[in-house]
PDB file of C-alpha atoms and ligand atoms in Angstrom:
ATOM      1  CA  UNK A   1      12.235   2.004  12.690  1.00  0.00           C
ATOM      2  CA  UNK A   2      14.968   1.407  10.218  1.00  0.00           C
ATOM      3  CA  UNK A   3      14.413   1.130   6.519  1.00  0.00           C
ATOM      4  CA  UNK A   4      15.992  -2.184   5.611  1.00  0.00           C
ATOM      5  CA  UNK A   5      15.535  -3.761   9.077  1.00  0.00           C
ATOM      6  CA  UNK A   6      14.340  -6.726   7.082  1.00  0.00           C
ATOM      7  CA  UNK A   7      15.260  -7.344   3.441  1.00  0.00           C
ATOM      8  CA  UNK A   8      13.554 -10.107   1.470  1.00  0.00           C
ATOM      9  CA  UNK A   9      15.319 -11.098  -1.736  1.00  0.00           C
ATOM     10  CA  UNK A  10      13.462 -12.825  -4.529  1.00  0.00           C
ATOM     11  CA  UNK A  11      14.657 -14.200  -7.827  1.00  0.00           C
ATOM     12  CA  UNK A  12      11.434 -13.156  -9.457  1.00  0.00           C
ATOM     13  CA  UNK A  13       8.345 -11.162  -8.564  1.00  0.00           C
ATOM     14  CA  UNK A  14       5.339 -10.011 -10.561  1.00  0.00           C
ATOM     15  CA  UNK A  15       5.981  -6.621  -8.998  1.00  0.00           C
ATOM     16  CA  UNK A  16       7.910  -6.000  -5.774  1.00  0.00           C
ATOM     17  CA  UNK A  17       5.206  -3.443  -4.931  1.00  0.00           C
ATOM     18  CA  UNK A  18       2.614  -6.241  -4.909  1.00  0.00           C
ATOM     19  CA  UNK A  19       4.711  -8.320  -2.524  1.00  0.00           C
ATOM     20  CA  UNK A  20       5.268  -5.348  -0.202  1.00  0.00           C
ATOM     21  CA  UNK A  21       1.570  -4.434  -0.293  1.00  0.00           C
ATOM     22  CA  UNK A  22       0.581  -7.966   0.687  1.00  0.00           C
ATOM     23  CA  UNK A  23       2.962  -7.757   3.643  1.00  0.00           C
ATOM     24  CA  UNK A  24       1.594  -4.324   4.486  1.00  0.00           C
ATOM     25  CA  UNK A  25      -1.953  -5.646   4.573  1.00  0.00           C
ATOM     26  CA  UNK A  26      -0.937  -8.478   6.862  1.00  0.00           C
ATOM     27  CA  UNK A  27       0.486  -6.045   9.408  1.00  0.00           C
ATOM     28  CA  UNK A  28       4.224  -6.150   8.732  1.00  0.00           C
ATOM     29  CA  UNK A  29       5.929  -3.191  10.451  1.00  0.00           C
ATOM     30  CA  UNK A  30       7.475  -0.461   8.376  1.00  0.00           C
ATOM     31  CA  UNK A  31      11.016  -0.747   7.099  1.00  0.00           C
ATOM     32  CA  UNK A  32      10.550  -3.985   5.166  1.00  0.00           C
ATOM     33  CA  UNK A  33      12.363  -4.040   1.820  1.00  0.00           C
ATOM     34  CA  UNK A  34      11.557  -6.411  -1.042  1.00  0.00           C
ATOM     35  CA  UNK A  35      14.165  -6.816  -3.776  1.00  0.00           C
ATOM     36  CA  UNK A  36      13.733  -8.920  -6.919  1.00  0.00           C
ATOM     37  CA  UNK A  37      16.277  -9.842  -9.576  1.00  0.00           C
ATOM     38  CA  UNK A  38      13.623  -9.324 -12.198  1.00  0.00           C
ATOM     39  CA  UNK A  39       9.901  -8.614 -12.437  1.00  0.00           C
ATOM     40  CA  UNK A  40       7.359 -10.206 -14.737  1.00  0.00           C
ATOM     41  CA  UNK A  41       4.764  -7.452 -14.348  1.00  0.00           C
ATOM     42  CA  UNK A  42       6.753  -4.428 -13.280  1.00  0.00           C
ATOM     43  CA  UNK A  43       4.623  -1.325 -13.495  1.00  0.00           C
ATOM     44  CA  UNK A  44       4.846   2.425 -13.638  1.00  0.00           C
ATOM     45  CA  UNK A  45       2.165   4.969 -12.916  1.00  0.00           C
ATOM     46  CA  UNK A  46      -1.334   4.658 -14.334  1.00  0.00           C
ATOM     47  CA  UNK A  47      -0.928   1.105 -15.492  1.00  0.00           C
ATOM     48  CA  UNK A  48       2.175   1.774 -17.573  1.00  0.00           C
ATOM     49  CA  UNK A  49       4.807  -0.920 -17.821  1.00  0.00           C
ATOM     50  CA  UNK A  50       8.210  -0.881 -16.116  1.00  0.00           C
ATOM     51  CA  UNK A  51      10.455  -3.181 -18.126  1.00  0.00           C
ATOM     52  CA  UNK A  52      12.386  -5.194 -15.565  1.00  0.00           C
ATOM     53  CA  UNK A  53      15.053  -7.547 -16.946  1.00  0.00           C
ATOM     54  CA  UNK A  54      17.895  -9.017 -14.883  1.00  0.00           C
ATOM     55  CA  UNK A  55      20.684  -6.573 -14.271  1.00  0.00           C
ATOM     56  CA  UNK A  56      18.345  -3.852 -13.063  1.00  0.00           C
ATOM     57  CA  UNK A  57      17.524  -3.085  -9.438  1.00  0.00           C
ATOM     58  CA  UNK A  58      13.884  -3.439  -8.391  1.00  0.00           C
ATOM     59  CA  UNK A  59      12.907  -2.762  -4.824  1.00  0.00           C
ATOM     60  CA  UNK A  60       9.961  -1.750  -2.703  1.00  0.00           C
ATOM     61  CA  UNK A  61      10.000  -0.270   0.775  1.00  0.00           C
ATOM     62  CA  UNK A  62       7.079  -0.560   3.183  1.00  0.00           C
ATOM     63  CA  UNK A  63       6.450   2.618   5.178  1.00  0.00           C
ATOM     64  CA  UNK A  64       3.871   3.657   7.727  1.00  0.00           C
ATOM     65  CA  UNK A  65       4.309   7.401   8.065  1.00  0.00           C
ATOM     66  CA  UNK A  66       2.102   9.115  10.632  1.00  0.00           C
ATOM     67  CA  UNK A  67       1.193  11.863   8.245  1.00  0.00           C
ATOM     68  CA  UNK A  68      -1.900  13.583   7.105  1.00  0.00           C
ATOM     69  CA  UNK A  69      -2.667  12.260   3.604  1.00  0.00           C
ATOM     70  CA  UNK A  70      -2.413  15.905   2.479  1.00  0.00           C
ATOM     71  CA  UNK A  71       1.334  15.751   3.124  1.00  0.00           C
ATOM     72  CA  UNK A  72       1.693  12.680   0.992  1.00  0.00           C
ATOM     73  CA  UNK A  73       2.191  14.486  -2.276  1.00  0.00           C
ATOM     74  CA  UNK A  74       5.293  16.307  -1.048  1.00  0.00           C
ATOM     75  CA  UNK A  75       6.686  13.094   0.388  1.00  0.00           C
ATOM     76  CA  UNK A  76       6.132  11.351  -2.918  1.00  0.00           C
ATOM     77  CA  UNK A  77       7.726  14.099  -4.959  1.00  0.00           C
ATOM     78  CA  UNK A  78      10.811  14.360  -2.787  1.00  0.00           C
ATOM     79  CA  UNK A  79      11.515  10.623  -2.579  1.00  0.00           C
ATOM     80  CA  UNK A  80      13.375  10.822  -5.904  1.00  0.00           C
ATOM     81  CA  UNK A  81      16.071  12.846  -4.183  1.00  0.00           C
ATOM     82  CA  UNK A  82      17.590  10.096  -1.978  1.00  0.00           C
ATOM     83  CA  UNK A  83      17.556   7.750  -4.976  1.00  0.00           C
ATOM     84  CA  UNK A  84      19.350  10.300  -7.153  1.00  0.00           C
ATOM     85  CA  UNK A  85      21.892  11.038  -4.432  1.00  0.00           C
ATOM     86  CA  UNK A  86      22.649   7.361  -3.889  1.00  0.00           C
ATOM     87  CA  UNK A  87      23.230   6.933  -7.638  1.00  0.00           C
ATOM     88  CA  UNK A  88      25.587   9.918  -7.612  1.00  0.00           C
ATOM     89  CA  UNK A  89      27.486   8.675  -4.554  1.00  0.00           C
ATOM     90  CA  UNK A  90      28.075   5.220  -6.023  1.00  0.00           C
ATOM     91  CA  UNK A  91      28.694   6.046  -9.679  1.00  0.00           C
ATOM     92  CA  UNK A  92      30.035   9.596  -9.588  1.00  0.00           C
ATOM     93  CA  UNK A  93      27.523  10.447 -12.332  1.00  0.00           C
ATOM     94  CA  UNK A  94      25.474  13.617 -12.296  1.00  0.00           C
ATOM     95  CA  UNK A  95      21.735  13.043 -12.073  1.00  0.00           C
ATOM     96  CA  UNK A  96      18.730  15.145 -13.032  1.00  0.00           C
ATOM     97  CA  UNK A  97      15.246  14.989 -11.590  1.00  0.00           C
ATOM     98  CA  UNK A  98      12.376  15.111 -14.011  1.00  0.00           C
ATOM     99  CA  UNK A  99       9.202  15.913 -12.149  1.00  0.00           C
ATOM    100  CA  UNK A 100       7.313  14.008 -10.914  1.00  0.00           C
ATOM    101  CA  UNK A 101       9.104  10.675 -10.552  1.00  0.00           C
ATOM    102  CA  UNK A 102      12.041  10.215 -12.929  1.00  0.00           C
ATOM    103  CA  UNK A 103      15.768  10.211 -12.344  1.00  0.00           C
ATOM    104  CA  UNK A 104      17.682  10.969 -15.514  1.00  0.00           C
ATOM    105  CA  UNK A 105      21.250  11.104 -16.708  1.00  0.00           C
ATOM    106  CA  UNK A 106      21.936  13.584 -19.490  1.00  0.00           C
ATOM    107  CA  UNK A 107      18.236  13.699 -20.299  1.00  0.00           C
ATOM    108  CA  UNK A 108      17.699   9.938 -20.353  1.00  0.00           C
ATOM    109  CA  UNK A 109      15.605   8.036 -17.854  1.00  0.00           C
ATOM    110  CA  UNK A 110      17.610   5.734 -15.621  1.00  0.00           C
ATOM    111  CA  UNK A 111      15.183   5.271 -12.717  1.00  0.00           C
ATOM    112  CA  UNK A 112      11.519   5.687 -11.865  1.00  0.00           C
ATOM    113  CA  UNK A 113       9.539   5.720  -8.632  1.00  0.00           C
ATOM    114  CA  UNK A 114       6.062   4.442  -7.973  1.00  0.00           C
ATOM    115  CA  UNK A 115       4.405   5.217  -4.645  1.00  0.00           C
ATOM    116  CA  UNK A 116       1.267   3.306  -3.779  1.00  0.00           C
ATOM    117  CA  UNK A 117      -0.631   3.277  -0.542  1.00  0.00           C
ATOM    118  CA  UNK A 118      -3.786   2.637   1.346  1.00  0.00           C
ATOM    119  CA  UNK A 119      -5.520   4.564   4.052  1.00  0.00           C
ATOM    120  CA  UNK A 120      -8.626   4.631   6.174  1.00  0.00           C
ATOM    121  CA  UNK A 121     -10.548   7.519   7.675  1.00  0.00           C
ATOM    122  CA  UNK A 122      -7.993  10.124   6.647  1.00  0.00           C
ATOM    123  CA  UNK A 123      -5.050   8.106   7.963  1.00  0.00           C
ATOM    124  CA  UNK A 124      -2.360   6.430   5.927  1.00  0.00           C
ATOM    125  CA  UNK A 125      -2.303   2.701   6.713  1.00  0.00           C
ATOM    126  CA  UNK A 126       0.856   2.109   4.725  1.00  0.00           C
ATOM    127  CA  UNK A 127       2.806   3.269   1.739  1.00  0.00           C
ATOM    128  CA  UNK A 128       4.890   1.267  -0.655  1.00  0.00           C
ATOM    129  CA  UNK A 129       7.742   3.079  -2.308  1.00  0.00           C
ATOM    130  CA  UNK A 130       8.776   1.207  -5.460  1.00  0.00           C
ATOM    131  CA  UNK A 131      12.075   2.014  -7.108  1.00  0.00           C
ATOM    132  CA  UNK A 132      13.276   0.685 -10.454  1.00  0.00           C
ATOM    133  CA  UNK A 133      16.780   1.445 -11.733  1.00  0.00           C
ATOM    134  CA  UNK A 134      18.554   0.348 -14.896  1.00  0.00           C
ATOM    135  CA  UNK A 135      21.883  -0.687 -13.442  1.00  0.00           C
ATOM    136  CA  UNK A 136      23.859  -3.292 -15.412  1.00  0.00           C
ATOM    137  CA  UNK A 137      21.194  -4.093 -17.979  1.00  0.00           C
ATOM    138  CA  UNK A 138      21.463  -2.698 -21.462  1.00  0.00           C
ATOM    139  CA  UNK A 139      19.190   0.251 -22.092  1.00  0.00           C
ATOM    140  CA  UNK A 140      19.203  -0.564 -25.804  1.00  0.00           C
ATOM    141  CA  UNK A 141      17.596  -3.936 -25.059  1.00  0.00           C
ATOM    142  CA  UNK A 142      14.665  -2.161 -23.431  1.00  0.00           C
ATOM    143  CA  UNK A 143      13.648  -0.900 -26.844  1.00  0.00           C
ATOM    144  CA  UNK A 144      12.819   2.522 -25.459  1.00  0.00           C
ATOM    145  CA  UNK A 145      14.037   5.810 -26.702  1.00  0.00           C
ATOM    146  CA  UNK A 146      15.201   8.067 -23.954  1.00  0.00           C
ATOM    147  CA  UNK A 147      16.312   5.362 -21.506  1.00  0.00           C
ATOM    148  CA  UNK A 148      19.803   4.645 -20.228  1.00  0.00           C
ATOM    149  CA  UNK A 149      21.524   2.504 -17.619  1.00  0.00           C
ATOM    150  CA  UNK A 150      24.128   3.263 -14.983  1.00  0.00           C
ATOM    151  CA  UNK A 151      26.722   0.844 -16.383  1.00  0.00           C
ATOM    152  CA  UNK A 152      26.386   2.344 -19.840  1.00  0.00           C
ATOM    153  CA  UNK A 153      26.781   5.870 -18.516  1.00  0.00           C
ATOM    154  CA  UNK A 154      29.604   5.012 -16.117  1.00  0.00           C
ATOM    155  CA  UNK A 155      31.402   2.664 -18.529  1.00  0.00           C
ATOM    156  CA  UNK A 156      31.764  -0.012 -15.875  1.00  0.00           C
ATOM    157  CA  UNK A 157      29.770  -2.632 -14.001  1.00  0.00           C
ATOM    158  CA  UNK A 158      28.080  -1.227 -10.921  1.00  0.00           C
ATOM    159  CA  UNK A 159      28.033  -3.166  -7.649  1.00  0.00           C
ATOM    160  CA  UNK A 160      24.298  -3.633  -7.066  1.00  0.00           C
ATOM    161  CA  UNK A 161      24.689  -4.475  -3.372  1.00  0.00           C
ATOM    162  CA  UNK A 162      26.637  -1.329  -2.754  1.00  0.00           C
ATOM    163  CA  UNK A 163      24.028   0.689  -4.613  1.00  0.00           C
ATOM    164  CA  UNK A 164      21.198  -0.943  -2.659  1.00  0.00           C
ATOM    165  CA  UNK A 165      22.919  -0.191   0.674  1.00  0.00           C
ATOM    166  CA  UNK A 166      23.466   3.416  -0.345  1.00  0.00           C
ATOM    167  CA  UNK A 167      19.833   3.841  -1.417  1.00  0.00           C
ATOM    168  CA  UNK A 168      18.624   2.464   1.916  1.00  0.00           C
ATOM    169  CA  UNK A 169      21.005   4.713   3.803  1.00  0.00           C
ATOM    170  CA  UNK A 170      19.928   7.846   1.887  1.00  0.00           C
ATOM    171  CA  UNK A 171      16.270   6.868   2.290  1.00  0.00           C
ATOM    172  CA  UNK A 172      16.708   6.477   6.060  1.00  0.00           C
ATOM    173  CA  UNK A 173      18.134   9.930   6.546  1.00  0.00           C
ATOM    174  CA  UNK A 174      15.744  11.664   4.154  1.00  0.00           C
ATOM    175  CA  UNK A 175      12.673   9.901   5.516  1.00  0.00           C
ATOM    176  CA  UNK A 176      13.403  11.182   9.019  1.00  0.00           C
ATOM    177  CA  UNK A 177      13.510  14.736   7.664  1.00  0.00           C
ATOM    178  CA  UNK A 178      10.434  14.319   5.464  1.00  0.00           C
ATOM    179  CA  UNK A 179       8.389  13.097   8.437  1.00  0.00           C
ATOM    180  CA  UNK A 180       9.156  16.390  10.173  1.00  0.00           C
ATOM    181  CA  UNK A 181       8.022  18.272   7.084  1.00  0.00           C
ATOM    182  CA  UNK A 182      11.578  19.191   6.085  1.00  0.00           C
ATOM    183  CA  UNK A 183      11.967  19.041   2.336  1.00  0.00           C
ATOM    184  CA  UNK A 184      15.393  19.953   0.937  1.00  0.00           C
ATOM    185  CA  UNK A 185      14.155  22.251  -1.784  1.00  0.00           C
ATOM    186  CA  UNK A 186      17.623  23.529  -2.733  1.00  0.00           C
ATOM    187  CA  UNK A 187      18.941  20.034  -3.342  1.00  0.00           C
ATOM    188  CA  UNK A 188      15.898  19.262  -5.448  1.00  0.00           C
ATOM    189  CA  UNK A 189      15.972  22.472  -7.473  1.00  0.00           C
ATOM    190  CA  UNK A 190      19.685  22.110  -8.227  1.00  0.00           C
ATOM    191  CA  UNK A 191      19.022  18.779  -9.927  1.00  0.00           C
ATOM    192  CA  UNK A 192      15.744  19.589 -11.615  1.00  0.00           C
ATOM    193  CA  UNK A 193      15.724  19.248 -15.391  1.00  0.00           C
ATOM    194  CA  UNK A 194      12.319  20.920 -15.524  1.00  0.00           C
ATOM    195  CA  UNK A 195      12.282  24.071 -13.369  1.00  0.00           C
ATOM    196  CA  UNK A 196      12.949  27.216 -15.349  1.00  0.00           C
ATOM    197  CA  UNK A 197      12.354  25.420 -18.639  1.00  0.00           C
ATOM    198  CA  UNK A 198       9.771  25.701 -21.350  1.00  0.00           C
ATOM    199  CA  UNK A 199       7.617  22.624 -21.111  1.00  0.00           C
ATOM    200  CA  UNK A 200       4.726  20.879 -22.713  1.00  0.00           C
ATOM    201  CA  UNK A 201       2.464  19.151 -20.215  1.00  0.00           C
ATOM    202  CA  UNK A 202      -0.158  16.706 -21.345  1.00  0.00           C
ATOM    203  CA  UNK A 203      -2.837  16.259 -18.715  1.00  0.00           C
ATOM    204  CA  UNK A 204      -5.432  13.761 -19.746  1.00  0.00           C
ATOM    205  CA  UNK A 205      -6.497  15.048 -23.151  1.00  0.00           C
ATOM    206  CA  UNK A 206      -5.306  18.610 -22.718  1.00  0.00           C
ATOM    207  CA  UNK A 207      -1.916  19.993 -23.635  1.00  0.00           C
ATOM    208  CA  UNK A 208      -0.434  23.031 -21.918  1.00  0.00           C
ATOM    209  CA  UNK A 209       2.662  24.863 -23.056  1.00  0.00           C
ATOM    210  CA  UNK A 210       4.497  27.225 -20.783  1.00  0.00           C
ATOM    211  CA  UNK A 211       7.301  27.654 -18.319  1.00  0.00           C
ATOM    212  CA  UNK A 212       7.890  25.533 -15.224  1.00  0.00           C
ATOM    213  CA  UNK A 213       8.150  28.050 -12.386  1.00  0.00           C
ATOM    214  CA  UNK A 214       8.658  26.313  -9.061  1.00  0.00           C
ATOM    215  CA  UNK A 215       7.767  23.390  -6.851  1.00  0.00           C
ATOM    216  CA  UNK A 216       4.896  24.131  -4.449  1.00  0.00           C
ATOM    217  CA  UNK A 217       5.271  23.032  -0.793  1.00  0.00           C
ATOM    218  CA  UNK A 218       3.012  20.063  -1.511  1.00  0.00           C
ATOM    219  CA  UNK A 219       5.247  18.900  -4.350  1.00  0.00           C
ATOM    220  CA  UNK A 220       2.997  20.169  -7.158  1.00  0.00           C
ATOM    221  CA  UNK A 221       4.727  21.734 -10.145  1.00  0.00           C
ATOM    222  CA  UNK A 222       3.625  25.302 -10.757  1.00  0.00           C
ATOM    223  CA  UNK A 223       3.739  26.397 -14.380  1.00  0.00           C
ATOM    224  CA  UNK A 224       2.807  29.571 -16.225  1.00  0.00           C
ATOM    225  CA  UNK A 225       1.145  28.792 -19.516  1.00  0.00           C
ATOM    226  CA  UNK A 226       1.928  30.783 -22.650  1.00  0.00           C
ATOM    227  CA  UNK A 227      -1.539  32.340 -22.264  1.00  0.00           C
ATOM    228  CA  UNK A 228      -0.532  33.635 -18.844  1.00  0.00           C
ATOM    229  CA  UNK A 229      -2.439  31.150 -16.709  1.00  0.00           C
ATOM    230  CA  UNK A 230      -0.723  29.845 -13.580  1.00  0.00           C
ATOM    231  CA  UNK A 231      -1.391  26.133 -13.208  1.00  0.00           C
ATOM    232  CA  UNK A 232      -0.539  23.618 -10.547  1.00  0.00           C
ATOM    233  CA  UNK A 233       0.300  20.199 -11.866  1.00  0.00           C
ATOM    234  CA  UNK A 234      -0.217  17.508  -9.310  1.00  0.00           C
ATOM    235  CA  UNK A 235       1.582  14.201  -9.618  1.00  0.00           C
ATOM    236  CA  UNK A 236      -1.725  12.431  -9.078  1.00  0.00           C
ATOM    237  CA  UNK A 237      -2.980  13.672 -12.438  1.00  0.00           C
ATOM    238  CA  UNK A 238      -2.095  11.764 -15.530  1.00  0.00           C
ATOM    239  CA  UNK A 239       0.588  14.236 -16.435  1.00  0.00           C
ATOM    240  CA  UNK A 240       3.320  13.621 -18.917  1.00  0.00           C
ATOM    241  CA  UNK A 241       5.907  16.296 -19.354  1.00  0.00           C
ATOM    242  CA  UNK A 242       8.325  17.231 -22.067  1.00  0.00           C
ATOM    243  CA  UNK A 243      11.004  19.863 -21.838  1.00  0.00           C
ATOM    244  CA  UNK A 244      10.950  21.816 -25.084  1.00  0.00           C
ATOM    245  CA  UNK A 245      13.891  24.212 -24.782  1.00  0.00           C
ATOM    246  CA  UNK A 246      17.624  23.615 -24.647  1.00  0.00           C
ATOM    247  CA  UNK A 247      19.466  23.262 -21.372  1.00  0.00           C
ATOM    248  CA  UNK A 248      21.330  26.503 -21.870  1.00  0.00           C
ATOM    249  CA  UNK A 249      20.634  29.923 -20.407  1.00  0.00           C
ATOM    250  CA  UNK A 250      18.010  28.726 -18.012  1.00  0.00           C
ATOM    251  CA  UNK A 251      17.061  31.076 -15.267  1.00  0.00           C
ATOM    252  CA  UNK A 252      15.417  29.264 -12.375  1.00  0.00           C
ATOM    253  CA  UNK A 253      12.983  31.638 -10.730  1.00  0.00           C
ATOM    254  CA  UNK A 254      12.342  31.478  -7.007  1.00  0.00           C
ATOM    255  CA  UNK A 255       8.981  31.732  -5.297  1.00  0.00           C
ATOM    256  CA  UNK A 256       9.748  35.078  -3.649  1.00  0.00           C
TER     257      UNK A 256
HETATM  258  C1  BT5 B   1       7.715   5.003 -13.372  1.00  0.00           C
HETATM  259  O1  BT5 B   1       6.477   5.105 -13.946  1.00  0.00           O
HETATM  260  O2  BT5 B   1       8.723   5.512 -13.787  1.00  0.00           O
HETATM  261  C2  BT5 B   1       7.719   4.152 -12.114  1.00  0.00           C
HETATM  262  C3  BT5 B   1       8.585   2.943 -12.223  1.00  0.00           C
HETATM  263  C4  BT5 B   1       8.641   2.183 -10.928  1.00  0.00           C
HETATM  264  C5  BT5 B   1       9.263   0.836 -11.086  1.00  0.00           C
HETATM  265  C6  BT5 B   1       9.456   0.134  -9.768  1.00  0.00           C
HETATM  266  S1  BT5 B   1      10.401  -1.317  -9.913  1.00  0.00           S
HETATM  267  C7  BT5 B   1      10.019  -1.782  -8.307  1.00  0.00           C
HETATM  268  C8  BT5 B   1       8.553  -1.468  -8.140  1.00  0.00           C
HETATM  269  N1  BT5 B   1       7.726  -2.544  -8.635  1.00  0.00           N
HETATM  270  C9  BT5 B   1       6.971  -2.142  -9.689  1.00  0.00           C
HETATM  271  O3  BT5 B   1       6.165  -2.877 -10.300  1.00  0.00           O
HETATM  272  N2  BT5 B   1       7.212  -0.858  -9.957  1.00  0.00           N
HETATM  273  C10 BT5 B   1       8.186  -0.295  -9.058  1.00  0.00           C
HETATM  274  P1  BT5 B   1       6.105   6.063 -15.159  1.00  0.00           P
HETATM  275  O4  BT5 B   1       6.506   7.476 -14.855  1.00  0.00           O
HETATM  276  O5  BT5 B   1       4.681   5.798 -15.412  1.00  0.00           O
HETATM  277  O6  BT5 B   1       7.013   5.584 -16.343  1.00  0.00           O
HETATM  278  C11 BT5 B   1       6.709   4.468 -17.077  1.00  0.00           C
HETATM  279  C12 BT5 B   1       7.307   4.691 -18.472  1.00  0.00           C
HETATM  280  O7  BT5 B   1       8.738   4.616 -18.382  1.00  0.00           O
HETATM  281  C13 BT5 B   1       6.916   3.620 -19.457  1.00  0.00           C
HETATM  282  O8  BT5 B   1       5.699   3.968 -20.098  1.00  0.00           O
HETATM  283  C14 BT5 B   1       8.097   3.610 -20.424  1.00  0.00           C
HETATM  284  O9  BT5 B   1       7.989   4.666 -21.354  1.00  0.00           O
HETATM  285  C15 BT5 B   1       9.270   3.965 -19.512  1.00  0.00           C
HETATM  286  N3  BT5 B   1       9.996   2.754 -19.062  1.00  0.00           N
HETATM  287  C16 BT5 B   1       9.534   1.508 -18.839  1.00  0.00           C
HETATM  288  N4  BT5 B   1      10.501   0.695 -18.396  1.00  0.00           N
HETATM  289  C17 BT5 B   1      11.624   1.451 -18.330  1.00  0.00           C
HETATM  290  C18 BT5 B   1      12.963   1.197 -17.948  1.00  0.00           C
HETATM  291  N5  BT5 B   1      13.366   0.010 -17.497  1.00  0.00           N
HETATM  292  N6  BT5 B   1      13.853   2.226 -18.027  1.00  0.00           N
HETATM  293  C19 BT5 B   1      13.493   3.448 -18.470  1.00  0.00           C
HETATM  294  N7  BT5 B   1      12.231   3.755 -18.833  1.00  0.00           N
HETATM  295  C20 BT5 B   1      11.304   2.772 -18.759  1.00  0.00           C
END
């Protein structure tokens, strides 16, 4: 299997994840990539919108990992890493990972991941890994505070094809490792904008304040609340996270 063995390019899609899921249901082998120039109904987690004008990169990858669904959460969490590394390799910019699914540049969101899948009798039938990146579009036009684009950060136009190729190449090598249960924790921790920080986590209707301690083997974020409770935040919960301290003097604790 090679991610990108087949790449379908569309001018427009409702959501590239929908197109990839349809192909997944009709038996397409893994490795298929769907790319659209823009999306009319791009989405984030939990029904949120992913604004998808031309100039951004929108792609979905169809995967059929032979994994226990229990291992899925780690896989999902770590998939931001190849995307962040590809962005760094092509632009020379430094990226940060905001758990669970954001890639940021100097605290602003530049990319988001959405993993969707289906399974039967404890087996994953397929997964669709959706990646949205603000590349040459203007972040200001998105009308969102806290968003940025690669061209704005780099001060130049970014070659989208080159970026796409690099993402696929990083995904290929990381996916092989992830399937063996190898998760490059050091590379993740080094880029995390959350670990070691004071955070405010909103889960459903509850708000927790505390310190982000470490990433559990299954990709959950372990935090210690100000009241001394140790909590595991799973990406499947409706969690939204805010870092509430400055980036200075942060001591990232280890699990041991
Ligand atoms: C995500 O969700 O960040 C996942 C985004 C995945 C998008 C890709 S594009 C290809 C594939 N096809 C799809 O339909 N989706 C995937 P979440 O963590 O829920 O973040 C959503 C939030 O990010 C929104 O509520 C906005 O606040 C913000 N947002 C929306 N559009 C954005 C953009 N273009 N850039 C930065 N932030 C954005």
